[in-house]
Amino acid sequence: MAFGSRAASWWARLLSPGPGVAPRGPPAGLAAGLAARRRPYSSGGKEKIDMSTYPVESIRNFSIIAHVDHGKSTLADRLLEITGTIAKTDRNKQVLDKLQVERERGITVKAQSASLFYNHKGVNYLLNLIDTPGHVDFNYEVSRSLSACQGVILVVDANEGIQAQTVANFYLAFEAQLAIIPVINKIDLKNADPERVEKQIEKLFDIPVNECIRISAKQGTNIEKVLEKVIEKIPPPSFNTTDPLKALVFDSTFDHYRGVIANIALFGGEIEKGHKIVSAHTKKRYEVNEVGILTPNEQPTDKLYAGQVGYLIAGMKEVTEAQIGDTLFMHKQPVEPLPGFKSAKPMVFAGMYPVDQTEYNNLKSALERLTLNDSSVTVHRDSSLALGAGWRLGFLGLLHMEVFNQRLEQEYNMSVILTAPTVPYKAILSSAKLIKEYGKAEITIINPAQFPDKLSVSEYLEPTVLGTIVTPQEYIGKIIVLCQDRRAVQKDMLYIDEHRVMLKYLFPLNEIVVDFYDALKSLSSGYASFDYEDAGYQAADLIKMDILLNGNPVEELATIIHCDKAYATGKFLCERLKDAIPRQLFEIAIQAAIGKKIIARETLKAYRKNVVAKCYGGDITRRMKLLKRQAEGKKLMRKIGNVEVPRDAFIHVLKRQPDK
Amino acid sequence: LALCPQWPYCRKHCSYCSFNKYVVPAVDEVAVRACLVREARTLLRLGRVQSVTSVFFGGGTPSLASPHTVAAVLEAAAEAAHLPAGAEVTLEANPSSASPARLAGFKAAGVNRLSVGVQSLDAAELRLLGREHTVDEARAAVEAARGLFPGCTSIDLLFGLPGQSREAWARSLEAALGLCDDHLALYQLTLERGTALEARVRRGALPAPPQDLLADMYHAARAVLAAAGFRQYEVSNFARKGALSTHNLSYWRAEQYVGVGPGAHGRFVPWGEGSRQREARVQTPDPDAWMREVQSRGHGTRRRVALSPLEQLEELLALGLRTDEGITQQRWERFSPQLPLRTVFGGPGEAMALQQQGWLLLDSRGLRCTPQGLAVLDSLLPALLCQLQRT
């Protein structure tokens, strides 16, 4: 999971209409002009291609993987041009990035696919480029793209060299036993040093220097060579058309006119309109309405055959029906389902409650609509004494949570209370009573309110991740201090060349979810990159800390933390809260407490004067506007006892950790 | 109805001032005068004004205008409506344009009250504020004014200047008490965006005065003035021997007023157009554009917005609570005959809570702040507006 991309891609994901309403080409019967306007090319109106002329031997399925900004999308554009998939113009910029935000921000958010036709040494090849999000914000999304491939092009920037995400992506491909074609991009840059990067690749990935292809995707240098290597080095898929149908759903989108469009890779058999198919996951039966390939718009074909990649429309009404990782098979010809994918794993949980309980139903429908296009958010109903009925939501990170909240506000005009984020902790219960109550001894705690007391627990566990940091060596000292402060344990340290170091640390997850990446970037002037993967649970000394305002607990800020961090975090939260709460007519005591013990305190003094000095003529209109805005704001305040707290105060408080 | 003519010109920009004012090499006073007269006539007729109860020449620097101009506007007011002989006519004067001769001229023109913009009695502070007068000039101007307008001279002072200490403010106040007549206005300096002073504070070139220091200065001043026999009849205004400003009081009582001149604001019912609803009006700010409009249409009203009954009550609340008398039952009923004060604020809710906490009083006289409440009025108003909006 790459942090580098996280911010941007989350924004992109969340601010865009989302995959569900992403333009997927016009529905049949609508003017092709619509598609033409959306994109500088159109695939409408062509003859249907006979896919049977492409047997498995002439098929290559591959992905391009790269660290953020190393040029993945630009290379894809060149490949599409050279194979005649799209016309060669100056305007081909990130053709596969269909979402407006992807183009605006120069990032890839949503994996896309394109079938390329290429003649090499007299043979017509079908090359399926299965794009991955350039900002691999989620491992699962890359791994699912890779599962439809037999090889990858690993793009590395000739100037920046190997970065944390390069390493993570390489291992994903390596573990999937895919053929890897290393490509050094941006050799046209002034500071390009392809030799150094080749040596890094040799040292880290054990790929001989002479196997790297030096290219400039921007200028189109050596692109043909890449295609040749794809054909030579990547094996064709080894599936049989004569086998029963076995189709992997590796992506899906939602079209308002046609319902769910599932991207599929055929691991066996063939599929055509009218076939009755069954989902291995839901056991539901569907009739195929349309199949086709992506070029990169949907282009209907009569059939799809084993080894090929394309799309399918089969009357699925909801995105959830096309579960990513699902296997489709022919009715009455069940097959062993493919292993599927790990679903997006929420890293951060927080409670969400309507400011006013009468808004519960409105908020519920807003949540349903928002999560439809952001399936990585998990939703569980929850309720609390202080906050009423609400939900416990799982997010991929704090920014995700923040943006989600902002979207609710901006798009659905919903005001919500969000609680402090927490990672999924576990507890091994020792109390027989509690074990009976939960029906098991090991429980997962996603809500601090449910944190079981130490007396009834034999051990608390916290989630950990194995983090990879790649940095110029001059920042090592500072980075090591940062990691130690985050309770991380060093696992490895390797010079990938004379100047760059790769560090591996085992981190408690809660130490990195909030702001680790920001801290790392700021102390390395932006040069260090970071990526991490799940590393299971470890025992930890956890306690629950409450924050009190004039003695009343702020349920939103109750947190589970490591006991070593209690004092520093308590002090920090109190200080931040002091800045985030506006002065009021009375003094406010802000305290951090563990059980009954107060461990930190700040005092926010009462207003002694708050009245505008002059109020004549011209000012009054402006003044009334301000007062009315304040009156409106007052209605949205969260009241804790007598204390009024702006709703964004909590997020503001949680944004930075003590070491900043 | 109160009349507020604006003279938009200044000789120099002060570092803290964000008013609508213009520094120009030469003012065509004859033309400006003609326009002020014409617009006053037009708007007073539009408002079907029977009688002008007070006039306040503001600015800019109205003491830069000639007494003749002041006289012409007053004559126009007397012609278009009635201007009773005892009506309060105030002129804002800068010490640098308040020689005894000029002041005598203004008196002859009909001015009977003077508000002198002293701002500070410390030479360094005056420089910081970008004022063009010296401490001596300020003293001389106040003394001249007191001679001509005994019991009717007010002085303005600023506190909370960047770098100003409690002690410096106490000394200034002491000096002002030795100099002043029966009316003082003490304004906490507001660092307005777009002013030179605000920019210097934002850049960190000058220190921003801490909240607690400002509160200390304000409370200290209230105590000193109370001891000297002054009544704090508004947040920033103090008077003794009954020398309250009728004009300003009418403004805080949300009475009608007509603004005349570039950028002037008004609140009145334009009966002359057949309307019965009070309007918020703003005249065109730029003097040249304003003049062209007055010459062609008789007035330079740039924006007019009808105020709903709720908006009028909101303004009444925000303005009325600034005074020590507060909002009387009668005044409230004039704006809201159906919903008396008690109905809106008497029941359980924000006002009751604020009463219990000692910030507010609601009784047979009306609704008003306690002396403690007056100092934190801006924290009370949003809550009261919420309660008002609910009823």
XYZ file of C-alpha atoms in Angstrom, chain B:
391
model
C -35.198 60.173 11.167
C -31.483 60.735 11.262
C -29.480 62.099 8.357
C -25.911 60.947 7.734
C -24.049 62.975 5.083
C -20.643 61.597 4.133
C -17.646 63.648 3.051
C -15.468 60.977 1.448
C -12.152 62.822 1.158
C -9.103 62.735 3.394
C -5.785 64.500 3.172
C -3.871 61.340 4.065
C -4.497 57.631 4.570
C -4.367 56.536 8.184
C -2.692 53.166 8.669
C -5.659 51.531 10.414
C -8.626 52.954 8.520
C -10.665 50.789 6.164
C -13.479 53.238 5.566
C -14.560 54.370 2.146
C -12.282 57.356 1.736
C -10.336 59.025 -1.026
C -7.160 61.071 -1.069
C -7.263 63.280 -4.169
C -5.160 66.293 -5.186
C -8.112 68.598 -5.684
C -11.768 68.285 -4.752
C -14.378 69.979 -6.889
C -16.240 71.086 -3.816
C -18.901 73.000 -5.675
C -19.897 69.871 -7.569
C -19.734 67.612 -4.511
C -21.809 70.090 -2.537
C -24.429 70.270 -5.255
C -24.632 66.496 -5.320
C -24.869 66.131 -1.542
C -27.662 68.673 -1.524
C -29.483 67.034 -4.390
C -29.199 63.519 -3.023
C -30.281 64.613 0.460
C -33.340 66.256 -1.066
C -34.174 63.216 -3.214
C -33.823 60.654 -0.459
C -35.583 62.692 2.239
C -38.525 63.086 -0.129
C -38.387 59.407 -1.020
C -38.620 58.564 2.670
C -41.476 61.105 3.130
C -39.475 62.422 6.041
C -41.460 64.800 8.229
C -38.685 65.808 10.553
C -34.945 65.283 10.781
C -34.100 64.608 14.413
C -30.321 64.625 14.053
C -27.567 65.065 11.487
C -24.101 63.540 11.604
C -21.453 64.603 9.114
C -19.120 61.640 8.778
C -16.383 60.626 6.414
C -13.680 60.660 5.252
C -12.781 63.866 6.954
C -15.831 66.144 6.922
C -13.932 68.925 8.670
C -12.055 69.326 5.367
C -15.278 70.461 3.709
C -16.067 74.132 3.861
C -18.670 75.367 6.335
C -20.600 76.514 3.296
C -21.090 72.908 2.206
C -22.289 71.914 5.650
C -24.717 74.795 5.639
C -26.008 73.878 2.198
C -26.787 70.300 3.240
C -28.515 71.484 6.402
C -30.561 73.930 4.369
C -31.567 71.175 1.987
C -32.630 69.023 4.933
C -34.662 71.878 6.369
C -36.339 72.444 3.023
C -37.089 68.841 2.169
C -38.142 67.923 5.698
C -38.356 69.802 8.915
C -35.113 70.394 10.841
C -36.037 71.510 14.336
C -33.922 74.247 15.860
C -32.608 72.034 18.676
C -31.778 69.058 16.487
C -28.333 67.618 17.174
C -25.939 68.378 14.316
C -22.566 66.682 14.771
C -19.463 67.080 12.668
C -16.506 64.733 12.802
C -13.341 66.820 12.955
C -9.695 65.974 12.595
C -7.369 68.015 14.809
C -5.416 69.046 11.718
C -8.448 70.724 10.182
C -10.014 72.103 13.353
C -8.592 75.565 13.818
C -10.731 77.852 15.965
C -11.648 79.858 12.858
C -12.855 76.806 10.948
C -14.770 75.528 13.937
C -16.451 78.880 14.303
C -17.421 78.661 10.658
C -18.998 75.260 11.205
C -20.834 76.554 14.210
C -22.200 79.402 12.155
C -23.271 76.888 9.505
C -25.430 75.070 12.058
C -23.170 72.489 13.660
C -23.813 72.216 17.382
C -21.786 69.175 18.385
C -18.231 68.176 17.547
C -16.592 64.776 17.559
C -12.834 65.219 17.540
C -10.689 62.379 16.205
C -7.911 62.614 18.755
C -7.204 58.824 18.676
C -4.161 59.100 20.933
C -2.287 61.571 23.088
C 1.071 59.893 22.526
C 3.338 61.094 19.726
C 4.702 57.630 18.860
C 1.219 56.144 18.765
C -0.022 58.902 16.471
C 2.839 58.124 14.101
C 2.021 54.419 14.201
C -1.575 55.223 13.333
C -0.449 57.432 10.466
C -2.288 60.442 11.818
C -1.188 63.786 10.455
C -1.660 65.739 13.664
C 0.576 66.099 16.711
C -0.363 65.752 20.367
C -0.305 69.540 20.767
C -2.577 70.029 17.787
C -4.990 67.516 19.243
C -5.038 69.333 22.570
C -5.513 72.692 20.878
C -8.344 71.360 18.733
C -10.200 69.904 21.708
C -9.785 73.099 23.680
C -11.041 75.204 20.780
C -13.992 72.840 20.327
C -14.887 72.968 23.999
C -14.851 76.727 23.843
C -17.270 76.796 20.935
C -19.357 73.717 21.785
C -19.319 73.490 25.564
C -20.873 70.239 26.811
C -21.167 69.082 23.203
C -17.629 68.032 22.353
C -16.697 64.385 22.108
C -13.275 62.872 21.672
C -12.369 59.531 20.094
C -9.530 57.433 21.476
C -8.079 54.148 20.279
C -6.639 51.396 22.466
C -5.108 48.022 21.839
C -2.470 49.352 19.474
C 0.328 46.934 18.577
C 2.928 47.208 21.318
C 0.782 49.377 23.583
C 1.148 48.486 27.267
C -1.448 48.583 30.020
C 0.495 51.458 31.562
C 0.669 53.443 28.347
C -3.058 53.092 27.925
C -3.685 54.142 31.512
C -1.543 57.255 30.966
C -3.367 58.092 27.722
C -6.701 57.729 29.421
C -5.575 59.908 32.290
C -4.462 62.584 29.842
C -7.718 62.307 27.913
C -9.745 62.735 31.097
C -7.868 65.935 31.806
C -8.658 67.217 28.335
C -12.140 65.977 27.558
C -15.577 67.433 27.815
C -18.557 65.225 28.731
C -18.409 62.603 25.984
C -15.751 60.016 25.170
C -15.656 57.196 22.645
C -13.045 54.514 23.338
C -12.537 52.118 20.508
C -10.463 48.990 20.610
C -8.400 49.063 17.448
C -9.719 46.582 14.918
C -7.044 45.368 12.551
C -9.018 45.528 9.323
C -7.875 43.571 6.320
C -6.448 45.745 3.624
C -4.968 48.313 5.984
C -1.250 48.974 6.296
C -1.287 48.283 10.013
C -2.987 44.918 9.615
C -0.432 43.937 6.984
C 2.425 44.787 9.324
C 0.916 42.715 12.109
C 0.207 39.806 9.778
C 3.803 39.883 8.520
C 4.977 39.828 12.090
C 6.597 43.246 11.840
C 4.361 44.390 14.698
C 3.033 42.308 17.599
C -0.641 41.363 17.665
C -2.070 42.547 20.975
C -2.937 39.555 23.184
C -6.622 38.925 24.036
C -6.087 39.190 27.751
C -4.286 42.503 27.477
C -7.136 43.943 25.413
C -9.636 42.759 28.000
C -7.559 44.339 30.769
C -7.410 47.657 28.914
C -11.134 47.676 28.310
C -12.079 46.812 31.860
C -9.562 49.271 33.291
C -10.978 52.056 31.129
C -14.533 51.247 32.189
C -13.508 51.471 35.832
C -11.594 54.734 35.410
C -14.424 56.396 33.516
C -17.072 55.172 35.920
C -15.050 56.696 38.753
C -14.922 59.969 36.807
C -18.704 60.019 36.638
C -19.187 58.763 33.109
C -22.069 56.504 32.169
C -21.213 53.779 29.674
C -24.302 54.088 27.540
C -22.915 51.908 24.739
C -20.119 49.363 24.335
C -17.579 52.062 23.379
C -19.362 55.300 24.293
C -19.264 57.136 27.608
C -21.037 60.335 28.664
C -21.615 62.408 31.768
C -24.108 65.130 32.582
C -26.481 63.546 30.070
C -24.274 64.409 27.094
C -25.302 61.277 25.145
C -25.240 61.520 21.384
C -28.843 61.546 20.161
C -27.722 60.614 16.690
C -25.802 57.505 17.670
C -28.496 56.431 20.093
C -31.077 56.556 17.339
C -28.844 54.282 15.321
C -28.529 51.734 18.133
C -32.264 51.969 18.663
C -32.672 50.869 15.041
C -34.499 54.014 14.068
C -34.554 55.138 10.458
C -31.630 56.949 8.912
C -30.810 58.268 5.482
C -27.233 58.060 4.258
C -26.131 60.696 1.767
C -22.837 60.801 -0.078
C -20.397 58.252 -1.509
C -20.592 54.887 0.241
C -23.183 56.098 2.748
C -25.512 53.513 4.280
C -29.154 54.026 5.146
C -32.115 52.201 6.672
C -35.520 53.617 5.849
C -38.878 52.918 4.289
C -39.119 54.510 0.814
C -42.760 55.516 1.217
C -42.395 57.785 -1.780
C -42.187 54.704 -4.005
C -45.259 53.183 -2.450
C -43.183 50.702 -0.473
C -43.925 49.923 3.165
C -40.873 47.832 3.858
C -37.700 49.060 5.467
C -34.714 48.853 3.167
C -30.980 48.621 3.650
C -29.448 51.054 1.185
C -25.894 51.737 0.101
C -24.809 54.662 -2.035
C -22.185 54.241 -4.748
C -18.769 54.300 -3.039
C -16.613 55.970 -5.712
C -17.132 59.747 -5.485
C -16.894 60.423 -9.235
C -19.304 57.645 -10.146
C -21.566 58.710 -7.316
C -21.611 62.273 -8.595
C -22.480 61.208 -12.134
C -25.364 59.152 -10.797
C -26.683 61.938 -8.608
C -26.445 64.352 -11.510
C -28.398 62.070 -13.794
C -30.853 60.387 -11.398
C -30.967 62.623 -8.359
C -29.380 59.954 -6.157
C -26.540 57.443 -6.217
C -28.146 54.437 -4.538
C -26.095 51.438 -5.590
C -27.809 48.690 -3.673
C -31.124 48.380 -1.901
C -32.298 45.305 -0.079
C -35.701 45.002 1.547
C -35.316 43.772 5.128
C -37.683 41.046 6.271
C -39.354 41.440 9.664
C -36.964 38.799 11.035
C -33.926 40.625 9.662
C -35.132 43.850 11.215
C -35.483 42.137 14.570
C -32.025 40.639 14.203
C -30.566 44.084 13.606
C -32.524 45.500 16.509
C -31.122 42.782 18.731
C -27.520 43.208 17.589
C -27.631 46.989 17.891
C -29.960 47.482 20.830
C -28.037 45.211 23.158
C -24.960 47.386 22.659
C -26.575 50.060 24.827
C -27.015 50.109 28.567
C -30.752 50.660 28.201
C -30.978 47.603 25.931
C -34.129 46.949 23.934
C -37.194 48.313 25.622
C -40.511 46.502 25.481
C -42.017 49.390 23.526
C -39.266 49.458 20.946
C -39.433 45.710 20.427
C -43.197 45.898 20.033
C -42.854 48.565 17.390
C -40.904 46.054 15.294
C -42.771 42.982 16.453
C -46.313 43.705 17.580
C -47.319 40.030 17.477
C -44.397 38.470 19.301
C -43.496 40.327 22.483
C -40.029 40.025 23.997
C -41.282 37.676 26.685
C -42.727 35.276 24.164
C -39.464 35.099 22.251
C -36.948 35.124 25.099
C -38.971 34.489 28.276
C -39.266 30.714 28.012
C -36.630 28.070 28.522
C -33.788 28.521 26.072
C -30.642 30.445 25.364
C -31.771 33.770 26.841
C -32.872 32.146 30.069
C -29.583 30.302 30.403
C -27.669 33.526 29.754
C -29.797 35.287 32.389
C -29.020 32.587 34.906
C -25.339 32.950 34.149
C -25.597 36.661 34.813
C -24.966 38.032 31.328
C -28.454 39.174 30.446
C -31.567 40.702 32.011
C -35.150 40.437 30.834
C -37.706 42.355 32.877
C -40.614 44.719 32.490
C -38.332 47.370 31.025
C -36.990 45.134 28.328
C -33.994 43.016 27.378
C -30.479 44.208 28.127
C -26.972 43.108 28.966
C -25.597 43.203 32.465
C -22.364 45.233 32.659
C -20.475 41.907 32.521
C -22.564 40.763 29.577
C -21.900 43.935 27.606
C -18.198 43.062 27.439
C -18.931 39.668 25.863
C -21.949 40.606 23.783
C -20.592 38.958 20.650
C -20.644 35.635 22.468
C -24.280 36.183 23.469
C -25.691 37.306 20.144
C -25.363 34.071 18.133
C -27.280 32.208 20.841
C -29.999 34.869 20.931
C -30.263 34.870 17.146
C -30.720 31.097 17.227
C -33.546 31.466 19.710
C -35.147 34.276 17.718
C -34.989 32.278 14.501
C -36.781 29.380 16.149
C -39.808 31.459 17.138
